[in-house]
Structure formats: structure tokens, C-alpha cells
Amino acid sequence: MNYDGFFATELQALHDEGNYRVFADLERHRGSFPTATNHSAQSREVTIWCSNDYLGMGQHPDVIAAMHTALDKVGAGAGGTRNISGTTHNHVLLEAELADLHGKEAALLFTSGYVSNWAALGTLASKIPDCLVLSDALNHASMIEGIRHSKAERQIWRHNDLEHLETLLAAQPIDRPKLIAFESVYSMDGDIAPIAEICDLADKYNAMTYLDEVHAVGLYGPRGGGIAEREGLMGRITVIEGTLGKAFGVMGGYIAASASLCDFVRSFASGFIFTTALPPAIAAGATASIKHLKTSQIERQLQKAKVSDVRARLEAIGIPHIDNPSHIIPVMVGDPVKCKYLSDILMRDYGIYIQPINYPTVPKGTERLRITPSPVHSAADIDHLVSALETLWTQCQLARLPMAAQ
């Protein structure tokens, strides 16, 4: 077999379909986010409109200072896995902060949100005898992979469809172990799960609940505990999973749950046991971010206002976007080549960076530009974004766009 030839053919197919991903070589500017230098475009200055650093906490002085202090005090790396010398005091403090954030007995830290889902779901579903996992149809790839890795029986329920979920639950013996896995805020459409109603079904049919709050922690609730905190439901959720790499602005993933469940995952999850721990400075920065957002409402209030402003402005000029109750604004394009074209022109001619979202991240035919306004986007930034999109939609008449940027 000509291996390189095979790789080249498959990559060319991605190019032809408009689904080939190009990474922007970005250098964020400390203290002036969302501004960055794009080194892949003649080192031009751009404004980032698609970051998951939803509140700009990756640039917050408290976070940067905490990381500097930890780096100067203890050095760079953790020195090993959590089991072998890699559990530093910064990790212990962070886990305590996370447990407190979610009102749980304990928390367990992982190297990323992807790993926390893969390891926790994979371990729980595989180790609990005869466990059935009921997974929302739009769950993140990390949840899907964790469930698949467990080799447990799984059933997919239609997205946010409570009637379908109950039908599946009712067909099982009441004493069979069951785990309902779902998200709070779904990152591509920005819709929110009916958490209370899912908890009601879990109680009725003797099931555990596993809630992915990665796109909600830091952003919702009086202390940033997510949608479950905002709705007073954290105590009804068996496992809350979150990330430190989005609204908290740093890196890492975690679960929060009972002490025995966290200890169980700690003891059996290969994705936890056999990987090097996060650097202590990262843990210190995350702790500082969580502490700040537990008491500060400024960032959340400003973000909410900016999101509302951008939505209203897009609505006024007729730019098609999904109306949802979250902070995510998906501008719908519906064609991968055109989506990439729009992204390229926004970057090239306007200095606006919005990554095109194509298959397999979203289904074919639902390609989009995913906009995430933040507290640090200025009124001028919003004016420039809306003006650029209006020009492209009006002058190019989306359906007749050229098939590729020149």
C-alpha cells in the first residue's frame, strides 16, 4: 500500500468538500484580548470572535499573577502522574475549590475536559455491573468516546426529547443500573437541556445523572457553577463535569460528585492514573479564576449585555442565526465551502477571525460561523463585526458566493 498516497487522497477529499481545517497561527496580546496577531496572514492584527475564553479570564491579572507566583515558587511541571509524585498542593487546593463551587463532597482534576468525560464515563459505565447508558443524541465527542470505550450497553435518546428518554427508561427493569448522560449548554446550537425534568425521570426510574457543564461553568449561576447552580439543581445531579479551559480561561477538566464516586474514578480510570498531572502553575491560575468568578458578577453581566447587543444587531440586518437562551450565536451558512469562504474574507479583508464550523463537528448542511461575544469586546468591535457581515451578506448574496476565496 502507498501509505502517503492514501493520506494525500483522503486529505484532498477534505479540501474538495470544504471540510479541511486550517489553523490560524495566533499570538494573543496580554491585556488587550480579543486582539491577537495572526502570523499565518502576514502577521496582521485581528479581533477574535470565536474564542472559548468566554469571559477573557485567560488575561485576568489575578489569574496571571497566581500563575507567576506558583511558577516562581514551585517550578514548571508537576513531576509525574498524580499517583507518583504529581499531586501538588496546588492540585489539592483546586479540587477543593471545585467541590465547593458545585456543592459536592469532592472533585477530581484531569488534564482536559475531553479526558475527564472519556475517563469518567468510560470508568463508571464499564465498572458498574450491567450499566445502561442513555446518551443525548447531541452529546460531545468526548462523551460518546467514553461511553463507547466502556463497552456498556448504550441507547441514544433524541436531543432534549423527554418523552423519548422516558420511553427508553420505562422499558428497563427498575433495579437495573442506568446512567443518563447529557449536557447543559450545547455548544454548537447554544440550546439548554431541561435539567429538572431529566432529574425527575432519573428519580422515577432509579438512574444516575451525568451532566456536562463545560460551556456553562463560570458563566451561569450566582457563583459561576453553571446552569444547574442557576436553577438550584446541583444537589440532584450525580456527576457534574466541567472544564477549566473555557470561561475559567486556563486548562484542564474535572468531575465533581460524592467522595466515594470521585475516589472510585480516581482508583480505576486509566485516563487519570497514567497521565502526567497538570503543571502546578496551571492549577494555581484556575483556582484564582474560580475564586474571582465566585464573587464577581461584572464579567457575567457584561458578557450577557454584549451577547444581547450582537443578537439584536444581527436580527436587525437579517443575518440568519439560531435564537437560543445561551451566550453562543451560531450564524447559519449551510454550505462548507461558502462557510470557509466567509471566514477567509472576514480574516483577509476585515481582520475578523471566526473559525468556520463544518462537518463532522456539525451535521452536513448546517455549517456555521460560531460567534462568542465576550465582556472584553468593545462597542467598536461589535460595530465592525456587524458591518462586515452585513456587507458580505448584502453584496455577495450568500447563495451566489464564489466557491473559494481568491
CSV table of C-alpha atoms in Angstrom, one decimal:
chain,number,residue,atom,x,y,z
A,1,MET,CA,0.0,0.0,0.0
A,2,ASN,CA,1.2,3.5,-0.8
A,3,TYR,CA,0.5,5.0,2.7
A,4,ASP,CA,1.4,8.6,1.9
A,5,GLY,CA,-0.7,8.4,-1.3
A,6,PHE,CA,-3.6,7.2,0.8
A,7,PHE,CA,-3.2,10.1,3.2
A,8,ALA,CA,-2.9,12.6,0.4
A,9,THR,CA,-6.1,11.3,-1.3
A,10,GLU,CA,-8.1,11.5,1.9
A,11,LEU,CA,-6.9,15.0,2.7
A,12,GLN,CA,-7.7,16.1,-0.9
A,13,ALA,CA,-11.2,14.9,-0.4
A,14,LEU,CA,-11.5,17.1,2.7
A,15,HIS,CA,-10.2,20.1,0.7
A,16,ASP,CA,-12.7,19.3,-2.1
A,17,GLU,CA,-15.6,19.1,0.3
A,18,GLY,CA,-14.6,22.3,2.1
A,19,ASN,CA,-14.1,20.4,5.4
A,20,TYR,CA,-10.3,20.7,5.6
A,21,ARG,CA,-9.3,22.6,8.7
A,22,VAL,CA,-6.7,25.3,8.6
A,23,PHE,CA,-5.3,26.5,11.9
A,24,ALA,CA,-4.8,30.3,12.4
A,25,ASP,CA,-1.4,30.9,13.9
A,26,LEU,CA,-2.4,33.3,16.6
A,27,GLU,CA,-0.5,35.2,19.2
A,28,ARG,CA,-2.8,36.7,21.8
A,29,HIS,CA,-1.9,40.1,23.3
A,30,ARG,CA,-1.7,40.1,27.0
A,31,GLY,CA,-4.0,42.7,28.4
A,32,SER,CA,-5.7,43.5,25.1
A,33,PHE,CA,-7.7,40.4,24.3
A,34,PRO,CA,-9.7,39.9,22.0
A,35,THR,CA,-6.9,41.4,19.9
A,36,ALA,CA,-4.3,39.0,18.5
A,37,THR,CA,-1.6,38.7,15.8
A,38,ASN,CA,-2.3,36.2,13.1
A,39,HIS,CA,1.1,35.0,12.0
A,40,SER,CA,-0.4,32.9,9.2
A,41,ALA,CA,-1.7,36.1,7.5
A,42,GLN,CA,1.3,38.3,7.1
A,43,SER,CA,1.4,38.9,10.9
A,44,ARG,CA,-1.7,41.1,10.8
A,45,GLU,CA,-3.7,42.2,13.8
A,46,VAL,CA,-7.1,40.5,14.2
A,47,THR,CA,-10.0,40.5,16.6
A,48,ILE,CA,-11.0,37.1,17.8
A,49,TRP,CA,-14.8,36.4,17.8
A,50,CYS,CA,-14.8,32.7,18.3
A,51,SER,CA,-12.8,32.1,21.4
A,52,ASN,CA,-14.0,29.7,24.2
A,53,ASP,CA,-12.2,32.1,26.7
A,54,TYR,CA,-15.8,33.4,27.1
A,55,LEU,CA,-15.0,35.9,29.9
A,56,GLY,CA,-11.5,36.9,29.0
A,57,MET,CA,-10.2,35.3,32.2
A,58,GLY,CA,-7.1,34.0,30.4
A,59,GLN,CA,-6.0,37.6,30.5
A,60,HIS,CA,-7.2,38.5,34.0
A,61,PRO,CA,-4.5,40.0,36.3
A,62,ASP,CA,-5.4,37.7,39.2
A,63,VAL,CA,-5.0,34.6,37.1
A,64,ILE,CA,-1.7,35.7,35.6
A,65,ALA,CA,-0.3,36.7,39.0
A,66,ALA,CA,-1.3,33.4,40.5
A,67,MET,CA,0.5,31.5,37.8
A,68,HIS,CA,3.6,33.7,38.1
A,69,THR,CA,3.7,33.1,41.8
A,70,ALA,CA,3.3,29.4,41.5
A,71,LEU,CA,5.9,29.2,38.8
A,72,ASP,CA,8.4,31.1,40.8
A,73,LYS,CA,7.6,29.1,43.9
A,74,VAL,CA,7.5,25.5,42.7
A,75,GLY,CA,8.8,25.5,39.1
A,76,ALA,CA,7.3,24.3,35.9
A,77,GLY,CA,6.0,20.7,35.8
A,78,ALA,CA,4.2,18.6,38.3
A,79,GLY,CA,6.9,16.0,38.1
A,80,GLY,CA,4.8,12.9,37.5
A,81,THR,CA,1.4,11.4,37.4
A,82,ARG,CA,-1.0,12.1,40.2
A,83,ASN,CA,-0.2,8.7,41.7
A,84,ILE,CA,3.6,9.1,41.5
A,85,SER,CA,4.7,12.5,43.0
A,86,GLY,CA,2.5,14.6,40.7
A,87,THR,CA,-0.1,15.6,43.3
A,88,THR,CA,1.0,19.0,44.4
A,89,HIS,CA,-0.6,21.2,46.9
A,90,ASN,CA,-2.0,23.4,44.1
A,91,HIS,CA,-3.9,20.4,42.7
A,92,VAL,CA,-5.4,19.7,46.1
A,93,LEU,CA,-6.5,23.3,46.6
A,94,LEU,CA,-8.0,23.4,43.1
A,95,GLU,CA,-10.0,20.2,43.7
A,96,ALA,CA,-11.4,21.7,47.0
A,97,GLU,CA,-12.3,24.9,45.2
A,98,LEU,CA,-14.2,22.9,42.5
A,99,ALA,CA,-16.0,20.7,45.0
A,100,ASP,CA,-17.2,23.9,46.8
A,101,LEU,CA,-18.2,25.5,43.5
A,102,HIS,CA,-20.6,22.7,42.8
A,103,GLY,CA,-21.7,21.9,46.3
A,104,LYS,CA,-20.2,18.4,46.2
A,105,GLU,CA,-18.2,16.4,48.6
A,106,ALA,CA,-15.2,16.1,46.2
A,107,ALA,CA,-13.8,16.8,42.8
A,108,LEU,CA,-11.2,15.2,40.6
A,109,LEU,CA,-8.9,17.0,38.2
A,110,PHE,CA,-8.0,15.8,34.7
A,111,THR,CA,-5.7,17.2,32.0
A,112,SER,CA,-8.6,18.3,29.8
A,113,GLY,CA,-12.4,18.3,29.6
A,114,TYR,CA,-12.2,15.7,26.9
A,115,VAL,CA,-10.2,13.4,29.1
A,116,SER,CA,-12.5,14.0,32.1
A,117,ASN,CA,-15.5,12.9,30.1
A,118,TRP,CA,-13.7,10.0,28.4
A,119,ALA,CA,-12.2,8.7,31.6
A,120,ALA,CA,-15.2,9.2,34.0
A,121,LEU,CA,-17.9,7.9,31.7
A,122,GLY,CA,-15.7,5.1,30.5
A,123,THR,CA,-14.9,4.0,34.0
A,124,LEU,CA,-18.4,4.4,35.5
A,125,ALA,CA,-20.2,2.6,32.7
A,126,SER,CA,-17.7,-0.2,32.5
A,127,LYS,CA,-17.3,-0.9,36.2
A,128,ILE,CA,-20.9,-0.7,37.3
A,129,PRO,CA,-22.3,-4.2,36.5
A,130,ASP,CA,-24.9,-4.3,33.7
A,131,CYS,CA,-24.9,-0.5,33.4
A,132,LEU,CA,-27.1,1.0,30.7
A,133,VAL,CA,-26.0,4.5,29.4
A,134,LEU,CA,-28.7,6.7,28.0
A,135,SER,CA,-26.9,9.4,25.9
A,136,ASP,CA,-28.4,12.5,24.4
A,137,ALA,CA,-28.1,12.4,20.6
A,138,LEU,CA,-26.0,15.6,20.5
A,139,ASN,CA,-23.5,14.8,23.3
A,140,HIS,CA,-19.9,15.9,22.7
A,141,ALA,CA,-17.5,13.5,21.0
A,142,SER,CA,-15.6,13.0,24.4
A,143,MET,CA,-18.8,11.7,26.0
A,144,ILE,CA,-19.5,9.4,23.0
A,145,GLU,CA,-16.0,8.1,23.1
A,146,GLY,CA,-16.0,7.4,26.8
A,147,ILE,CA,-19.3,5.6,26.5
A,148,ARG,CA,-18.1,3.6,23.5
A,149,HIS,CA,-14.8,2.7,25.3
A,150,SER,CA,-16.8,1.4,28.3
A,151,LYS,CA,-18.4,-1.3,26.1
A,152,ALA,CA,-21.5,-0.9,28.2
A,153,GLU,CA,-24.9,-1.1,26.5
A,154,ARG,CA,-25.9,2.4,25.3
A,155,GLN,CA,-29.1,3.8,24.0
A,156,ILE,CA,-29.3,7.2,22.2
A,157,TRP,CA,-32.3,9.4,23.1
A,158,ARG,CA,-33.4,12.2,20.7
A,159,HIS,CA,-31.9,15.5,21.6
A,160,ASN,CA,-33.7,17.0,24.7
A,161,ASP,CA,-36.7,14.8,24.0
A,162,LEU,CA,-38.0,13.9,27.4
A,163,GLU,CA,-40.8,11.6,26.1
A,164,HIS,CA,-38.2,9.5,24.2
A,165,LEU,CA,-36.0,9.3,27.2
A,166,GLU,CA,-38.8,8.2,29.4
A,167,THR,CA,-39.8,5.5,26.9
A,168,LEU,CA,-36.3,4.1,27.0
A,169,LEU,CA,-36.1,4.2,30.8
A,170,ALA,CA,-39.5,2.7,31.3
A,171,ALA,CA,-38.5,-0.3,29.2
A,172,GLN,CA,-35.8,-1.3,31.7
A,173,PRO,CA,-36.1,-3.1,35.0
A,174,ILE,CA,-36.3,-0.5,37.8
A,175,ASP,CA,-33.3,-2.1,39.6
A,176,ARG,CA,-31.0,-2.1,36.5
A,177,PRO,CA,-28.2,0.4,36.9
A,178,LYS,CA,-28.8,3.3,34.5
A,179,LEU,CA,-26.8,6.5,33.7
A,180,ILE,CA,-28.3,9.4,31.9
A,181,ALA,CA,-25.5,11.4,30.1
A,182,PHE,CA,-26.3,14.9,28.8
A,183,GLU,CA,-25.0,18.5,28.6
A,184,SER,CA,-26.4,21.7,29.9
A,185,VAL,CA,-25.4,24.2,27.1
A,186,TYR,CA,-24.9,22.5,23.8
A,187,SER,CA,-22.0,24.3,22.2
A,188,MET,CA,-23.0,24.3,18.5
A,189,ASP,CA,-26.7,25.3,18.7
A,190,GLY,CA,-26.5,27.0,22.1
A,191,ASP,CA,-29.7,25.4,23.4
A,192,ILE,CA,-30.1,24.3,27.0
A,193,ALA,CA,-31.2,20.9,28.4
A,194,PRO,CA,-34.3,20.6,30.6
A,195,ILE,CA,-32.2,19.6,33.6
A,196,ALA,CA,-35.0,19.5,36.2
A,197,GLU,CA,-37.2,17.3,34.1
A,198,ILE,CA,-34.3,14.9,33.4
A,199,CYS,CA,-33.7,14.7,37.1
A,200,ASP,CA,-37.3,13.9,37.7
A,201,LEU,CA,-37.1,11.0,35.2
A,202,ALA,CA,-33.8,9.8,36.9
A,203,ASP,CA,-35.6,9.8,40.3
A,204,LYS,CA,-38.6,8.0,38.9
A,205,TYR,CA,-36.6,5.2,37.1
A,206,ASN,CA,-33.7,4.9,39.6
A,207,ALA,CA,-31.0,6.3,37.3
A,208,MET,CA,-27.8,8.3,37.9
A,209,THR,CA,-27.2,11.6,36.1
A,210,TYR,CA,-24.1,12.8,34.4
A,211,LEU,CA,-24.1,16.5,33.4
A,212,ASP,CA,-21.5,18.1,31.2
A,213,GLU,CA,-21.4,21.8,32.1
A,214,VAL,CA,-18.3,22.7,30.1
A,215,HIS,CA,-20.0,25.6,28.2
A,216,ALA,CA,-21.8,26.8,31.4
A,217,VAL,CA,-19.3,26.8,34.3
A,218,GLY,CA,-18.1,30.3,35.1
A,219,LEU,CA,-20.9,31.8,33.0
A,220,TYR,CA,-24.2,30.9,34.8
A,221,GLY,CA,-25.3,30.8,38.4
A,222,PRO,CA,-24.6,33.3,41.2
A,223,ARG,CA,-21.1,31.9,41.7
A,224,GLY,CA,-20.5,30.5,38.2
A,225,GLY,CA,-21.4,26.9,39.0
A,226,GLY,CA,-23.3,26.6,35.7
A,227,ILE,CA,-26.9,26.0,34.6
A,228,ALA,CA,-27.5,23.5,37.4
A,229,GLU,CA,-26.5,26.1,40.0
A,230,ARG,CA,-28.6,28.8,38.3
A,231,GLU,CA,-31.6,26.5,38.5
A,232,GLY,CA,-30.9,25.2,42.0
A,233,LEU,CA,-30.3,21.6,40.8
A,234,MET,CA,-26.7,20.8,41.6
A,235,GLY,CA,-27.8,18.6,44.5
A,236,ARG,CA,-29.9,16.4,42.2
A,237,ILE,CA,-27.1,15.7,39.8
A,238,THR,CA,-24.9,12.6,40.4
A,239,VAL,CA,-21.8,13.8,38.5
A,240,ILE,CA,-21.1,17.4,37.3
A,241,GLU,CA,-18.3,17.6,34.7
A,242,GLY,CA,-16.6,20.8,33.7
A,243,THR,CA,-13.6,22.4,32.1
A,244,LEU,CA,-11.1,25.0,33.2
A,245,GLY,CA,-10.2,25.8,29.6
A,246,LYS,CA,-13.2,27.9,28.6
A,247,ALA,CA,-14.8,30.5,30.9
A,248,PHE,CA,-12.1,30.0,33.5
A,249,GLY,CA,-9.5,30.8,30.9
A,250,VAL,CA,-6.8,28.2,31.7
A,251,MET,CA,-6.7,24.5,31.1
A,252,GLY,CA,-7.9,21.2,32.5
A,253,GLY,CA,-11.1,19.2,33.1
A,254,TYR,CA,-12.8,17.8,36.2
A,255,ILE,CA,-15.7,16.0,37.7
A,256,ALA,CA,-17.5,16.9,41.0
A,257,ALA,CA,-19.5,14.3,42.8
A,258,SER,CA,-19.7,12.3,46.1
A,259,ALA,CA,-16.4,11.5,47.8
A,260,SER,CA,-16.9,7.8,47.1
A,261,LEU,CA,-17.6,8.3,43.3
A,262,CYS,CA,-14.6,10.5,42.8
A,263,ASP,CA,-12.4,8.1,44.7
A,264,PHE,CA,-13.8,5.3,42.6
A,265,VAL,CA,-12.9,7.1,39.3
A,266,ARG,CA,-9.5,8.1,40.8
A,267,SER,CA,-8.8,4.5,41.6
A,268,PHE,CA,-9.9,2.8,38.3
A,269,ALA,CA,-9.7,5.4,35.5
A,270,SER,CA,-6.7,4.8,33.2
A,271,GLY,CA,-7.1,8.3,31.8
A,272,PHE,CA,-6.4,9.7,35.2
A,273,ILE,CA,-3.9,7.1,36.5
A,274,PHE,CA,-1.5,7.0,33.6
A,275,THR,CA,-1.1,10.7,32.6
A,276,THR,CA,1.2,13.4,33.9
A,277,ALA,CA,-0.6,15.9,36.2
A,278,LEU,CA,-1.2,19.5,35.1
A,279,PRO,CA,1.6,21.9,35.9
A,280,PRO,CA,1.1,23.5,39.3
A,281,ALA,CA,1.0,27.0,37.8
A,282,ILE,CA,-2.0,26.0,35.7
A,283,ALA,CA,-3.8,24.7,38.7
A,284,ALA,CA,-3.0,27.9,40.6
A,285,GLY,CA,-4.3,30.0,37.8
A,286,ALA,CA,-7.5,28.0,37.6
A,287,THR,CA,-8.0,28.3,41.3
A,288,ALA,CA,-7.6,32.1,41.1
A,289,SER,CA,-10.1,32.3,38.2
A,290,ILE,CA,-12.7,30.2,40.1
A,291,LYS,CA,-12.3,32.3,43.3
A,292,HIS,CA,-12.7,35.5,41.3
A,293,LEU,CA,-15.8,34.4,39.4
A,294,LYS,CA,-17.5,33.1,42.6
A,295,THR,CA,-17.8,36.6,43.9
A,296,SER,CA,-17.6,38.9,40.8
A,297,GLN,CA,-20.7,39.4,38.7
A,298,ILE,CA,-19.1,42.1,36.4
A,299,GLU,CA,-17.8,39.7,33.8
A,300,ARG,CA,-21.1,37.7,33.5
A,301,GLN,CA,-23.2,40.8,33.3
A,302,LEU,CA,-21.0,42.4,30.7
A,303,GLN,CA,-21.0,39.3,28.6
A,304,LYS,CA,-24.8,39.0,28.7
A,305,ALA,CA,-25.1,42.6,27.6
A,306,LYS,CA,-22.7,42.1,24.7
A,307,VAL,CA,-24.4,38.9,23.6
A,308,SER,CA,-27.8,40.6,23.6
A,309,ASP,CA,-26.4,43.5,21.6
A,310,VAL,CA,-24.8,41.4,18.9
A,311,ARG,CA,-28.0,39.3,18.6
A,312,ALA,CA,-30.2,42.4,18.2
A,313,ARG,CA,-27.8,43.9,15.6
A,314,LEU,CA,-27.7,40.7,13.6
A,315,GLU,CA,-31.5,40.4,13.8
A,316,ALA,CA,-31.9,44.0,12.6
A,317,ILE,CA,-29.9,43.4,9.4
A,318,GLY,CA,-31.3,39.9,8.7
A,319,ILE,CA,-28.3,37.7,9.3
A,320,PRO,CA,-29.6,34.2,9.9
A,321,HIS,CA,-28.7,32.9,13.3
A,322,ILE,CA,-30.1,30.4,15.8
A,323,ASP,CA,-32.1,32.0,18.5
A,324,ASN,CA,-31.2,30.4,21.8
A,325,PRO,CA,-31.1,31.3,25.5
A,326,SER,CA,-27.3,31.0,25.8
A,327,HIS,CA,-24.2,33.0,25.0
A,328,ILE,CA,-23.5,31.2,21.8
A,329,ILE,CA,-24.5,32.8,18.5
A,330,PRO,CA,-24.4,30.4,15.5
A,331,VAL,CA,-24.6,32.3,12.2
A,332,MET,CA,-26.0,29.7,9.8
A,333,VAL,CA,-24.4,29.3,6.4
A,334,GLY,CA,-25.4,25.8,5.4
A,335,ASP,CA,-22.5,25.1,3.0
A,336,PRO,CA,-18.9,24.1,3.9
A,337,VAL,CA,-17.2,25.8,1.0
A,338,LYS,CA,-19.1,29.0,1.5
A,339,CYS,CA,-18.6,28.9,5.2
A,340,LYS,CA,-14.8,28.7,4.7
A,341,TYR,CA,-15.0,31.4,2.1
A,342,LEU,CA,-16.8,33.8,4.5
A,343,SER,CA,-14.3,33.0,7.3
A,344,ASP,CA,-11.4,33.7,4.9
A,345,ILE,CA,-12.8,37.0,3.7
A,346,LEU,CA,-13.6,38.2,7.2
A,347,MET,CA,-10.0,37.5,8.1
A,348,ARG,CA,-8.4,38.8,5.0
A,349,ASP,CA,-10.4,42.0,4.4
A,350,TYR,CA,-11.7,42.9,7.8
A,351,GLY,CA,-9.3,41.5,10.4
A,352,ILE,CA,-12.1,39.4,12.0
A,353,TYR,CA,-11.3,35.9,13.0
A,354,ILE,CA,-14.3,33.5,13.1
A,355,GLN,CA,-13.4,29.8,12.5
A,356,PRO,CA,-15.8,28.0,10.2
A,357,ILE,CA,-17.6,25.1,11.8
A,358,ASN,CA,-18.1,22.3,9.4
A,359,TYR,CA,-18.7,18.5,9.4
A,360,PRO,CA,-18.0,16.4,11.5
A,361,THR,CA,-18.4,19.0,14.2
A,362,VAL,CA,-21.9,19.7,12.9
A,363,PRO,CA,-24.1,17.8,10.5
A,364,LYS,CA,-23.6,18.4,6.8
A,365,GLY,CA,-25.9,21.2,5.6
A,366,THR,CA,-25.7,23.1,9.0
A,367,GLU,CA,-22.3,24.7,8.6
A,368,ARG,CA,-21.9,27.9,10.5
A,369,LEU,CA,-19.9,30.7,11.9
A,370,ARG,CA,-20.0,30.4,15.7
A,371,ILE,CA,-19.7,33.8,17.4
A,372,THR,CA,-19.0,34.1,21.1
A,373,PRO,CA,-19.2,37.7,22.3
A,374,SER,CA,-17.2,38.5,25.5
A,375,PRO,CA,-17.1,41.2,28.1
A,376,VAL,CA,-13.9,42.5,26.5
A,377,HIS,CA,-15.3,43.1,23.0
A,378,SER,CA,-15.8,46.8,22.6
A,379,ALA,CA,-18.7,48.7,21.0
A,380,ALA,CA,-16.3,49.4,18.1
A,381,ASP,CA,-15.5,45.7,17.8
A,382,ILE,CA,-19.3,45.0,17.6
A,383,ASP,CA,-19.8,47.8,15.0
A,384,HIS,CA,-17.0,46.4,12.8
A,385,LEU,CA,-18.3,42.8,13.1
A,386,VAL,CA,-21.9,43.7,12.2
A,387,SER,CA,-20.8,46.0,9.4
A,388,ALA,CA,-18.6,43.3,7.8
A,389,LEU,CA,-21.2,40.6,8.0
A,390,GLU,CA,-23.8,42.9,6.5
A,391,THR,CA,-21.5,43.8,3.6
A,392,LEU,CA,-20.8,40.2,2.9
A,393,TRP,CA,-24.5,39.1,3.1
A,394,THR,CA,-25.7,42.0,1.0
A,395,GLN,CA,-23.0,42.3,-1.6
A,396,CYS,CA,-22.1,38.7,-2.1
A,397,GLN,CA,-25.7,37.4,-1.7
A,398,LEU,CA,-24.7,34.3,0.2
A,399,ALA,CA,-26.3,31.8,-2.2
A,400,ARG,CA,-24.1,33.1,-5.1
A,401,LEU,CA,-20.8,33.3,-3.3
A,402,PRO,CA,-17.8,32.1,-5.3
A,403,MET,CA,-16.7,28.5,-4.4
A,404,ALA,CA,-13.4,29.6,-2.8
A,405,ALA,CA,-11.6,32.7,-1.7
A,406,GLN,CA,-9.2,34.1,-4.3
